[in-house]
Short mmCIF file of C-alpha atoms and ligand atoms in Angstrom, two decimals:
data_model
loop_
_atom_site.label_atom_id
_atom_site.label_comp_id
_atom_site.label_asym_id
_atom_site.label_seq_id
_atom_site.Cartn_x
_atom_site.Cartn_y
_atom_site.Cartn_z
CA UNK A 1149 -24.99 12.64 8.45
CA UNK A 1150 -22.03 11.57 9.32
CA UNK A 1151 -19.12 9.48 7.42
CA UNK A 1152 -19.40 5.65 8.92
CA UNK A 1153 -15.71 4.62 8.35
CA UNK A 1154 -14.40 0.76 9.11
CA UNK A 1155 -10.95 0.83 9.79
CA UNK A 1156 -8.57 -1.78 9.37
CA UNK A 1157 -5.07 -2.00 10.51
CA UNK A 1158 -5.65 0.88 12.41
CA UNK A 1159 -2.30 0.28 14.23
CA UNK A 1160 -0.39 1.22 11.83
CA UNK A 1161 1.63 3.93 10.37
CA UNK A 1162 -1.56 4.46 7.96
CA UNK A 1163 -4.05 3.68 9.93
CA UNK A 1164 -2.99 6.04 12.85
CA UNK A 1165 -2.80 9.35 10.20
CA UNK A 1166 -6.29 7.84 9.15
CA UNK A 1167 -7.08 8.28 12.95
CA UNK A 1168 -6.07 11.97 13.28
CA UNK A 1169 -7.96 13.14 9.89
CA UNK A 1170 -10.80 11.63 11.15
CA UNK A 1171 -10.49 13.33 14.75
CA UNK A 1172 -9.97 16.81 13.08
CA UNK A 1173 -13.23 16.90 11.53
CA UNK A 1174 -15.32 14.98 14.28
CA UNK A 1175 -18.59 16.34 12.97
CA UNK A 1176 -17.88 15.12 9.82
CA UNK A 1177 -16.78 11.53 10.31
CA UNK A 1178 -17.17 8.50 12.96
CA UNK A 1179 -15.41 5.40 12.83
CA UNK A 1180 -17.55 2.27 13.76
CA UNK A 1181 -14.59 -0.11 13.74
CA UNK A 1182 -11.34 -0.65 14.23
CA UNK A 1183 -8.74 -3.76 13.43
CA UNK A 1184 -5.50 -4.57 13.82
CA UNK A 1185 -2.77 -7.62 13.74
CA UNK A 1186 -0.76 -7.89 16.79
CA UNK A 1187 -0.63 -4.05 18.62
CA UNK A 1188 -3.17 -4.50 21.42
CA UNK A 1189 -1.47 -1.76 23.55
CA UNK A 1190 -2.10 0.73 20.65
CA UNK A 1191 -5.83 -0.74 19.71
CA UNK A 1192 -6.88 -0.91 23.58
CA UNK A 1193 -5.78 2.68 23.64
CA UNK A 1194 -7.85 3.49 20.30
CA UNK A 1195 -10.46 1.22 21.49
CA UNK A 1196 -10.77 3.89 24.87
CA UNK A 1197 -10.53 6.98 22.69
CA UNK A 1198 -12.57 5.56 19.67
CA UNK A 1199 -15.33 3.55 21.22
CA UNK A 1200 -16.19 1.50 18.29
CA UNK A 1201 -18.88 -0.51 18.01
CA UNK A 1202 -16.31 -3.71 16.89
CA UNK A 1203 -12.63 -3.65 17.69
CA UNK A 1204 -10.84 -6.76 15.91
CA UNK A 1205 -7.31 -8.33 17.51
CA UNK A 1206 -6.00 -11.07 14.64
CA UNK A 1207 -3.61 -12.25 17.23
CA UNK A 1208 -6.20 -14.08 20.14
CA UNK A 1209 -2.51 -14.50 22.49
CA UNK A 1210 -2.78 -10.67 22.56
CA UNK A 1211 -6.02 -10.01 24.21
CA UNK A 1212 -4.97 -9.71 27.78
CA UNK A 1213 -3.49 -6.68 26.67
CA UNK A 1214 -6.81 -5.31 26.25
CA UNK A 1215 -8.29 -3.99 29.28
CA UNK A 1216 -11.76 -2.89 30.22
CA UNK A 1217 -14.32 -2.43 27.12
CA UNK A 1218 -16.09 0.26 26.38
CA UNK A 1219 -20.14 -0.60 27.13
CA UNK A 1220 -21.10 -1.07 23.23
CA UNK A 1221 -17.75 -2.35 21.78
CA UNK A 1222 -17.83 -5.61 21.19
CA UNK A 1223 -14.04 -7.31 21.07
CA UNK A 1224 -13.89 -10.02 18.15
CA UNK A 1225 -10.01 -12.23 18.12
CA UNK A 1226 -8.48 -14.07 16.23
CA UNK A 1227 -7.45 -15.01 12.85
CA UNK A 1228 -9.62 -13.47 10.15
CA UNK A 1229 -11.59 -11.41 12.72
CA UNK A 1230 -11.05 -8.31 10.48
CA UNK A 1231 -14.00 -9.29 8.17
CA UNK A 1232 -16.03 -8.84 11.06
CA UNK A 1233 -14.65 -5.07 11.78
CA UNK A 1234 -16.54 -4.97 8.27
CA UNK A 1235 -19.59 -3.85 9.40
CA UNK A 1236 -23.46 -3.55 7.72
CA UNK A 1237 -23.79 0.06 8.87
CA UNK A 1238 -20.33 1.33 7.45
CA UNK A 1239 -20.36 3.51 4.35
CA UNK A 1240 -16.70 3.16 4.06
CA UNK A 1241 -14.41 0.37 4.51
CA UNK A 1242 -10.61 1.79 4.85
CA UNK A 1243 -8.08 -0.84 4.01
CA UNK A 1244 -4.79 0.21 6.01
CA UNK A 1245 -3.51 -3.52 6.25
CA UNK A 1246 -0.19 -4.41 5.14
CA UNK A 1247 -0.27 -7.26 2.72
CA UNK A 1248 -1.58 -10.25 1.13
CA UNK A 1249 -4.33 -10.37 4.34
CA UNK A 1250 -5.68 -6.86 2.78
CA UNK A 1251 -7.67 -9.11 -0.41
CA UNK A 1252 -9.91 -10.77 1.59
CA UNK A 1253 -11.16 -7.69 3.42
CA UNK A 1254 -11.51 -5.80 0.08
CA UNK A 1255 -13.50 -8.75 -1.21
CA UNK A 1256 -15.60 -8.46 1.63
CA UNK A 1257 -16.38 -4.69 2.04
CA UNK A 1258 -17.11 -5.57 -2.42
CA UNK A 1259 -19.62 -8.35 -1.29
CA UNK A 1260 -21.21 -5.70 1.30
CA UNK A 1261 -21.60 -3.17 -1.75
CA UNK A 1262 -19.09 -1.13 0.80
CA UNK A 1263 -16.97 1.50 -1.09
CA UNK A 1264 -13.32 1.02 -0.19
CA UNK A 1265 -10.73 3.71 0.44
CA UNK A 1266 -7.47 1.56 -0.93
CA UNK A 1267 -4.34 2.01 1.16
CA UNK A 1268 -3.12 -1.77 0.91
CA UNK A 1269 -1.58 -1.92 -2.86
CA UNK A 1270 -0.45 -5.89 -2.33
CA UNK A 1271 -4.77 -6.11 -2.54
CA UNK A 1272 -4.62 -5.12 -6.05
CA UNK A 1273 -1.31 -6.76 -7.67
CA UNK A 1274 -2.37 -10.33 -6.52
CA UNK A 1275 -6.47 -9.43 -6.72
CA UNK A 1276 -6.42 -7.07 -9.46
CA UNK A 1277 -8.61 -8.81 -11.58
CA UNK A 1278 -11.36 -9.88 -9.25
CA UNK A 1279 -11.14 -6.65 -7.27
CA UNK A 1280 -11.88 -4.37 -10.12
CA UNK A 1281 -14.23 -6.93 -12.28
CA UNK A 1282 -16.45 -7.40 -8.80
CA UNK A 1283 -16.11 -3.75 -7.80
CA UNK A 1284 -17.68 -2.85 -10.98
CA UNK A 1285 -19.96 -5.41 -11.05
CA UNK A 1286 -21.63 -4.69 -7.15
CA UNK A 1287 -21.38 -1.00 -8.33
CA UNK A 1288 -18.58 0.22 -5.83
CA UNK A 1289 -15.89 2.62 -5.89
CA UNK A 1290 -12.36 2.20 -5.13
CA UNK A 1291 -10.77 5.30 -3.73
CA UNK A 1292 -6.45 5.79 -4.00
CA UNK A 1293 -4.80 6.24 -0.73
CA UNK A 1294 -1.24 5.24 -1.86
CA UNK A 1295 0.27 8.98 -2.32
CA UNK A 1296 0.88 8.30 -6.72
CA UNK A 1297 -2.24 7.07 -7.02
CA UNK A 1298 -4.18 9.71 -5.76
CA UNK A 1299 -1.91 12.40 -7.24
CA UNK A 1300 -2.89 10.47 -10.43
CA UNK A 1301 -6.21 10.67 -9.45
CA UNK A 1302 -5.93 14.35 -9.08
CA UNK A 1303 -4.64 14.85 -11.74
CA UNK A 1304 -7.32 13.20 -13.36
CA UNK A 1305 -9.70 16.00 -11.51
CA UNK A 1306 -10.82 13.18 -9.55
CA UNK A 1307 -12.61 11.33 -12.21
CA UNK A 1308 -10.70 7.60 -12.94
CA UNK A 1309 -12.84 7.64 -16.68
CA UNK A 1310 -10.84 10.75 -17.64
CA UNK A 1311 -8.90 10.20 -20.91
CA UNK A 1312 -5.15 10.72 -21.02
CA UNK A 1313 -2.52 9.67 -22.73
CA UNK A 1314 0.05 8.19 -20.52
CA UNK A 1315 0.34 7.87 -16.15
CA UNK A 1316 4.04 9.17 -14.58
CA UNK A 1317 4.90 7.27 -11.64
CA UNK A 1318 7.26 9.24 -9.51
CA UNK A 1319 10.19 7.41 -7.74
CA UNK A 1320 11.98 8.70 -4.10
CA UNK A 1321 14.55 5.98 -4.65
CA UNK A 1322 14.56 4.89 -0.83
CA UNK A 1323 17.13 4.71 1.73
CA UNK A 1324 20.17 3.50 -0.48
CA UNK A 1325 19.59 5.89 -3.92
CA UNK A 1326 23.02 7.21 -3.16
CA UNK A 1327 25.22 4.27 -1.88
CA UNK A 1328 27.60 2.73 -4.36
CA UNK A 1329 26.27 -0.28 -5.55
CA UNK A 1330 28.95 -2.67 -4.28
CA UNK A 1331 28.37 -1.91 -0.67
CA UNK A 1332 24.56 -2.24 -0.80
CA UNK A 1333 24.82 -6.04 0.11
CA UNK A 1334 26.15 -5.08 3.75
CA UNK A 1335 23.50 -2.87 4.33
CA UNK A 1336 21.23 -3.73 7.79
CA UNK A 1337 17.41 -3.06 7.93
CA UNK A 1338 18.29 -0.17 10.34
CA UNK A 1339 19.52 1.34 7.37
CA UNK A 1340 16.93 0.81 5.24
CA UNK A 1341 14.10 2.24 7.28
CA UNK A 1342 15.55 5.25 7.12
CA UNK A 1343 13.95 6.77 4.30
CA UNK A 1344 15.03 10.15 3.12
CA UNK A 1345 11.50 12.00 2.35
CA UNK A 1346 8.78 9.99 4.38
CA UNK A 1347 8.04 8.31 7.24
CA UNK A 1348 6.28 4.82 6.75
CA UNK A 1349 5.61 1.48 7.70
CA UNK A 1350 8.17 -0.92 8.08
CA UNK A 1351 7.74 -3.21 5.25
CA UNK A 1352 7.07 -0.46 2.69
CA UNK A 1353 9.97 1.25 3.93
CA UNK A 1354 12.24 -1.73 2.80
CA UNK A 1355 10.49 -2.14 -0.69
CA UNK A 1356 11.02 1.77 -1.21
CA UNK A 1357 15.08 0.69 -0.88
CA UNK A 1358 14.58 -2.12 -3.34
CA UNK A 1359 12.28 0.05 -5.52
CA UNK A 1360 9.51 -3.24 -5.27
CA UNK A 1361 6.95 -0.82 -3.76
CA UNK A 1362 7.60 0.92 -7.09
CA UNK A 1363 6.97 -2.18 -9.13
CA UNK A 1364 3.95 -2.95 -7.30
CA UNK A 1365 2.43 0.63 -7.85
CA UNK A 1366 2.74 0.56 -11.33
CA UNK A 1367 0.73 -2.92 -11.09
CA UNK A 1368 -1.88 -1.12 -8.66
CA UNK A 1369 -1.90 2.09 -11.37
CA UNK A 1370 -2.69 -0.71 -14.21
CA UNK A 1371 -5.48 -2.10 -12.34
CA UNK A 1372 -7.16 1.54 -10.31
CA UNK A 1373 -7.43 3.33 -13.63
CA UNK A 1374 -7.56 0.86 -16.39
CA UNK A 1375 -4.29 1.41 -17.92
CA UNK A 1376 -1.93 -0.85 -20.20
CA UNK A 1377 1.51 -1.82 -18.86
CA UNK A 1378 3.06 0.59 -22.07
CA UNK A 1379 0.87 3.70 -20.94
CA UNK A 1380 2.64 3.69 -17.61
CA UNK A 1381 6.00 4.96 -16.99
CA UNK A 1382 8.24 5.75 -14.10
CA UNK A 1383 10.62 8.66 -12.90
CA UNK A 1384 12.92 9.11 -10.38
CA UNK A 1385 12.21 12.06 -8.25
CA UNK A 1386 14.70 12.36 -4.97
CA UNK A 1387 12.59 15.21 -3.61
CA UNK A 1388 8.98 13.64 -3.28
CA UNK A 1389 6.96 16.73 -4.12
CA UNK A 1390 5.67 15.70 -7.19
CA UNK A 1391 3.79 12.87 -6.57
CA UNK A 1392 2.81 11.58 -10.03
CA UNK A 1393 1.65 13.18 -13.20
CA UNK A 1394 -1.09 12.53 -15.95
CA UNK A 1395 0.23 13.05 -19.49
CA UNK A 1396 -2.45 14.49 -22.08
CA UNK A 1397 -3.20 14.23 -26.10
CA UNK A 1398 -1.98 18.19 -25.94
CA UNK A 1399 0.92 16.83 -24.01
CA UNK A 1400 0.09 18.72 -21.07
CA UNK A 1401 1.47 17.38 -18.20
CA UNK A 1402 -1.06 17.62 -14.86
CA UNK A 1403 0.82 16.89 -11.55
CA UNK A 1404 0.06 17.19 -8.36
CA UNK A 1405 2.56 18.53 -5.53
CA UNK A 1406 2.64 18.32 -1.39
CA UNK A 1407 4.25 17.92 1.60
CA UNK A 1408 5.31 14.02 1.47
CA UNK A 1409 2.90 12.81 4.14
CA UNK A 1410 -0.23 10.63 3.20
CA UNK A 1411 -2.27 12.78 5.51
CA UNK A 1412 -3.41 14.76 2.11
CA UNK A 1413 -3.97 11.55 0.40
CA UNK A 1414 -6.17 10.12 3.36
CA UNK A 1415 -7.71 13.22 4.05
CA UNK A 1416 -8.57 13.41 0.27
CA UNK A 1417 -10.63 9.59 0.69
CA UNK A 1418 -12.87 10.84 3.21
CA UNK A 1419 -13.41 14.01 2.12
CA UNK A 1420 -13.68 14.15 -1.69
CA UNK A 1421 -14.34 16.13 -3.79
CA UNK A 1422 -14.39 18.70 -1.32
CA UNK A 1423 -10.77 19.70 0.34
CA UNK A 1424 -10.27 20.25 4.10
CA UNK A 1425 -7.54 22.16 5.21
CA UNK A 1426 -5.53 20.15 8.16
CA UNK A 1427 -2.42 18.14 6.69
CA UNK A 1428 0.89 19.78 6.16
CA UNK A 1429 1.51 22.29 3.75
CA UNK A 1430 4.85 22.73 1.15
CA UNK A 1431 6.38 26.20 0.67
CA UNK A 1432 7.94 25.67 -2.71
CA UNK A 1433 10.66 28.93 -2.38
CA UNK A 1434 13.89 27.55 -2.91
CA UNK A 1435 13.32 24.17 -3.77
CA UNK A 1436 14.63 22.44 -6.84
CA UNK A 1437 12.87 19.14 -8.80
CA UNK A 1438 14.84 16.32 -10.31
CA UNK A 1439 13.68 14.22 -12.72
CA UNK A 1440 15.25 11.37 -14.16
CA UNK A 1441 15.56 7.45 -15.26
CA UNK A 1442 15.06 4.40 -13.63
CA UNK A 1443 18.98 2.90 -12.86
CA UNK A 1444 18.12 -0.31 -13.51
CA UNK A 1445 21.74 -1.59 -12.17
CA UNK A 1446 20.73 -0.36 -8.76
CA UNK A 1447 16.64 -1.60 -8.65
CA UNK A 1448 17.35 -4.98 -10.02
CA UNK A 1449 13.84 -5.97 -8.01
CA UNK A 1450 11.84 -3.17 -9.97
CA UNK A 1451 12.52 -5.12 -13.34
CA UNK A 1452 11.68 -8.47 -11.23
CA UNK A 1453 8.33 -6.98 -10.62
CA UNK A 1454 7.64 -5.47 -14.28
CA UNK A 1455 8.03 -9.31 -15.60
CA UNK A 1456 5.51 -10.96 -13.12
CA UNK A 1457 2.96 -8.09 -14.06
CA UNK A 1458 3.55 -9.11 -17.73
CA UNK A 1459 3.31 -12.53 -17.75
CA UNK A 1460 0.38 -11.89 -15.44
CA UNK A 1461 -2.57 -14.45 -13.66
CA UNK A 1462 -0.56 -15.52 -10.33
CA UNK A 1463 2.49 -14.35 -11.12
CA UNK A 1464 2.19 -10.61 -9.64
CA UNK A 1465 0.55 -12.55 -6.54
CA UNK A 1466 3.64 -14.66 -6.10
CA UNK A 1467 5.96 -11.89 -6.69
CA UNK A 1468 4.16 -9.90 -3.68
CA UNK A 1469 3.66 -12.84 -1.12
CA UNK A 1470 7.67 -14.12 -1.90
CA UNK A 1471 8.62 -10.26 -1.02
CA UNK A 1472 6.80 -9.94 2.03
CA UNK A 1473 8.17 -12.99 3.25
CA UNK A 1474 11.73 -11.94 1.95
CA UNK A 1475 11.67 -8.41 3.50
CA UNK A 1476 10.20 -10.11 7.06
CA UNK A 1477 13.75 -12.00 7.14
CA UNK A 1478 15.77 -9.11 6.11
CA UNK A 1479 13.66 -7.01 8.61
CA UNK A 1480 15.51 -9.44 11.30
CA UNK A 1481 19.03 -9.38 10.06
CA UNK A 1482 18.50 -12.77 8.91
CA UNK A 1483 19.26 -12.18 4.79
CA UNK A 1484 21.04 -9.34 3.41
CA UNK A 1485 20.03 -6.44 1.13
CA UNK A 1486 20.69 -7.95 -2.10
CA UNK A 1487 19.34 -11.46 -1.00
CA UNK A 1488 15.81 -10.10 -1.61
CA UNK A 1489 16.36 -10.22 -4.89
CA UNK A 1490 17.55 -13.78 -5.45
CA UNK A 1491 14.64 -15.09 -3.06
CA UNK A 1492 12.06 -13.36 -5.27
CA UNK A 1493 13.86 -14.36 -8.37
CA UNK A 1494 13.94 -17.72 -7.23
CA UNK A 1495 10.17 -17.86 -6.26
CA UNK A 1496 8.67 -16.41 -9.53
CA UNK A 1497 10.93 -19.11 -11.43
CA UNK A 1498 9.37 -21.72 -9.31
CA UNK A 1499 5.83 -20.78 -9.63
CA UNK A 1500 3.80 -21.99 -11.95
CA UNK A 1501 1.82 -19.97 -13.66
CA UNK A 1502 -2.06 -20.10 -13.23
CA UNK A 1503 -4.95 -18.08 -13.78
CA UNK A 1504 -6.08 -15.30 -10.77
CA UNK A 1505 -8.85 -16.65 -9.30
CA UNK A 1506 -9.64 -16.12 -5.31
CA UNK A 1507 -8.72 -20.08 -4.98
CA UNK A 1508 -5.42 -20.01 -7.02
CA UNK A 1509 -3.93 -16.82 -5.03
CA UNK A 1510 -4.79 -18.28 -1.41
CA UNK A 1511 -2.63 -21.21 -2.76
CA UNK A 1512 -0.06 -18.65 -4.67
CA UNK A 1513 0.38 -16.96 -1.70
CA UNK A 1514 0.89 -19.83 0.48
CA UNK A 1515 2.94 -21.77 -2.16
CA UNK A 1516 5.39 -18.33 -2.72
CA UNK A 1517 5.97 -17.87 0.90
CA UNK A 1518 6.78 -21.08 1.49
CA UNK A 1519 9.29 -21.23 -1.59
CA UNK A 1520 10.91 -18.54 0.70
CA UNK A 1521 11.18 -20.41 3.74
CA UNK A 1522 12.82 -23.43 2.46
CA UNK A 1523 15.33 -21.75 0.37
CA UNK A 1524 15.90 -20.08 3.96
CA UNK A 1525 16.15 -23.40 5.98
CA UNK A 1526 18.36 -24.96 2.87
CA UNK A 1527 20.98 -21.73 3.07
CA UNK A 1528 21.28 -21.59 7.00
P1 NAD B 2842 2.19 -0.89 9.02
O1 NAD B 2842 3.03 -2.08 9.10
O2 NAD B 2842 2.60 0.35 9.70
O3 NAD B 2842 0.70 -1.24 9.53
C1 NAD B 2842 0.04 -2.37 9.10
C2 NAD B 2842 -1.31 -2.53 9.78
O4 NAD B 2842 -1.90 -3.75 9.29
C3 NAD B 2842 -1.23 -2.67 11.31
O5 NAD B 2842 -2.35 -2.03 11.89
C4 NAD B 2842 -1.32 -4.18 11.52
O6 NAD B 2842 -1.89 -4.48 12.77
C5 NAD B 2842 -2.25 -4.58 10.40
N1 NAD B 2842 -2.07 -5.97 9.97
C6 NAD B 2842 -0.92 -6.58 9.61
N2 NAD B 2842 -1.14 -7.87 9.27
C7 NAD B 2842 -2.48 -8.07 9.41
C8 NAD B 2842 -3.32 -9.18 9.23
N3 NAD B 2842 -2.84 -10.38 8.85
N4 NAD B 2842 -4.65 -9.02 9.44
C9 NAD B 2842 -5.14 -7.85 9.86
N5 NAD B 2842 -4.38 -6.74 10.06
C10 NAD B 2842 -3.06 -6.86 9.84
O7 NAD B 2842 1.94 -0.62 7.47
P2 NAD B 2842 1.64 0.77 6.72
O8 NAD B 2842 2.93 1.40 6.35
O9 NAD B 2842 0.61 1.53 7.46
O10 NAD B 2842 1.04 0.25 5.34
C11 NAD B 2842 -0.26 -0.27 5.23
C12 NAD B 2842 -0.58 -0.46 3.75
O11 NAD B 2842 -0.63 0.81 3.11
C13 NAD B 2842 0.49 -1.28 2.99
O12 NAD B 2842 -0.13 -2.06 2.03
C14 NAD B 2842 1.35 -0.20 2.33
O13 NAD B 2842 1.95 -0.64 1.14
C15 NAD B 2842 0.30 0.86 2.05
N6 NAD B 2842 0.86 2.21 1.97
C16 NAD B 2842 1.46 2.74 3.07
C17 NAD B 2842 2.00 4.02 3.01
C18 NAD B 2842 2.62 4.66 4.23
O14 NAD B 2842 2.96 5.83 4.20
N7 NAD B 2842 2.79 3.97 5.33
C19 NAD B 2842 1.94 4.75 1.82
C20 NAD B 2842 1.31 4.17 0.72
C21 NAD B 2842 0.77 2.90 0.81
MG1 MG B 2843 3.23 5.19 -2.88
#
């Protein structure tokens, strides 16, 4: 029998390595649906190559980009059409969205008792308390993608109930880790998505720079394997081939090492607990590891993120909607480098806090972003 996966955001820099793992093994896995925002060159040529049985285009003004349809794909547009790339007959529901848009497919594949392999990590800072109390309570699993998390999980020997003693988050550092602080502030996106050790997408890329993708896994890492805030710390690593490590009563320390790709990590969700040879391999002859602390100085953003998670309900939800907001301006030129900070700052001290509820983060969300917009509009 074969693997019945849903894919969403299969456009993207995830969902396209999700994509080839799935075409090396074709015995082994089908995908049944695909989804995406805005790339209807890209999903009408996955659509050919794929033939799903549902191909979902968020953005309806896009569709004339699709051409003829496979017999037995049906085409769904428009906003929210990714709940219906959901489908009955899929086993597993892959979550390769970027952002906020991610909870609302998790919460569906939960309702549909699907399990969910867990790319999107803004999913479980804003829904980390629904997505884990109803995943437990409609009895399904969710699987790390993001590259620490399933390193963690590794580590872990692929069991999440596994009893350590503390989670080590490991930290690339992004783009600027060695430009001198004062000139970070003239520093163009350009710049930025040039990441030293992997190859993302854009958004991600950015919040790698600003070490917020760092803040936001440590939320995710909290939530995916039931862990205190004081249980979780953070190292920086400039080579990415330690991808996190479990620390033990013995104080052994269990890591796990690669290639920086997320093909191992996706390959991994589909495949476990068996291992299939196919992403890229490390020769470790000649390499040296770093390890060392967080510069606070230079991640101002990473502390930002640490305080929403503690004060907790919205917060972490406001936090991550105000960022991807923030970053979508700086992605255009339109704020600088160390503007991202101040926006997010600015939103998280003009939020409200509130409990977590599905209700109260549609509004969070809405409310954060547009906290971002008009502190645009009012600067320019
Ligand atoms: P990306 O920007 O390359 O792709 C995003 C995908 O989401 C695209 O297919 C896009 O069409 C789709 N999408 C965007 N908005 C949507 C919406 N409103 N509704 C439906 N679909 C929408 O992003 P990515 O780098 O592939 O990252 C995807 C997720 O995985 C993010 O949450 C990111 O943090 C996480 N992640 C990515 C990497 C990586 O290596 N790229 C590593 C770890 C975690
Ligand atoms: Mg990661």
């Amino acid at each position: 029998m074969k693997l019945k996966i849903a894919l969403l955001g299969s456009t993207g820099s995830i969902g396209r390595q999700v994509v080839t793992c799935v075409e090396r093994y074709p015995e082994r896995y089908e995908i049944v649906s695909l989804s995406a925002c805005s790339n209807a060159a890209l999903l009408n040529e996955q659509i050919k190559r794929i033939k799903p049985r549902v191909a979902a285009l968020e953005n309806a003004e896009k569709a004339s980009l699709i051409g003829d349809i496979p017999d037995g794909t049906e085409l769904v547009t428009g906003e929210n059409s990714s709940l219906k790339a959901v489908l009955n007959d899929a086993d597993l529901v892959f979550v390769a969205i970027v952002g906020f848009a991610g909870l609302k497919c998790v919460l569906k594949a939960i309702e549909m008792k699907k399990n969910v392999a867990l790319a999107n990590k803004e999913t479980l800072v804003a829904g980390g308390e629904i997505v884990t109390r109803l995943a437990a309570e409609n009895g399904v699993e969710m699987i790390p993608v993001d590259s620490e998390h399933s390193a963690i999980w590794q580590s872990m020997y692929l069991n999440k109930n596994t009893s350590f003693k503390r989670l080590i988050i490991t930290a690339s550092g992004g783009a600027f880790r060695n430009v001198p602080i004062e000139e970070l502030k003239n520093l163009k996106a350009a710049e930025a998505l040039k990441h030293p050790n992997w190859s993302m997408g854009p958004k991600i890329t950015v919040d790698c720079a600003t070490m917020v993708n760092k803040g936001l896994e440590v939320i995710e890492a909290h939530w995916l394997f039931n862990c205190p805030y004081d249980k979780i710390d953070v190292l920086y690593h400039p080579e990415s081939i330690v991808h996190s490590l479990v620390e033990y009563d013995d104080g052994a320390l269990i890591a796990q090492m690669g290639y920086p790709s997320m093909e191992l990590p996706i390959s991994l969700a589909l495949s476990y607990p068996e291992r299939l040879a196919g992403p890229p391999r490390i020769d470790l002859v000649g390499k040296t590891l770093h390890f060392d602390e967080i510069d606070n100085k230079r991640y101002p953003c990473f502390s930002l993120v640490k305080d929403s998670a503690k004060a907790g309900g919205n917060m972490p939800c406001a936090l991550s909607s105000a960022n991807e907001e923030a970053v979508g301006l700086y992605l255009k030129d339109l704020i600088s480098f160390t503007e991202i900070y101040e926006y997010l700052s600015y939103a998280l001290d003009k939020t409200p806090l509130k409990g977590a509820d599905y209700q109260t983060l549609v509004e969070t969300d809405a409310a954060a972003r547009r906290l971002v917009k008009e502190r645009f509009s009012n600067k320019h």
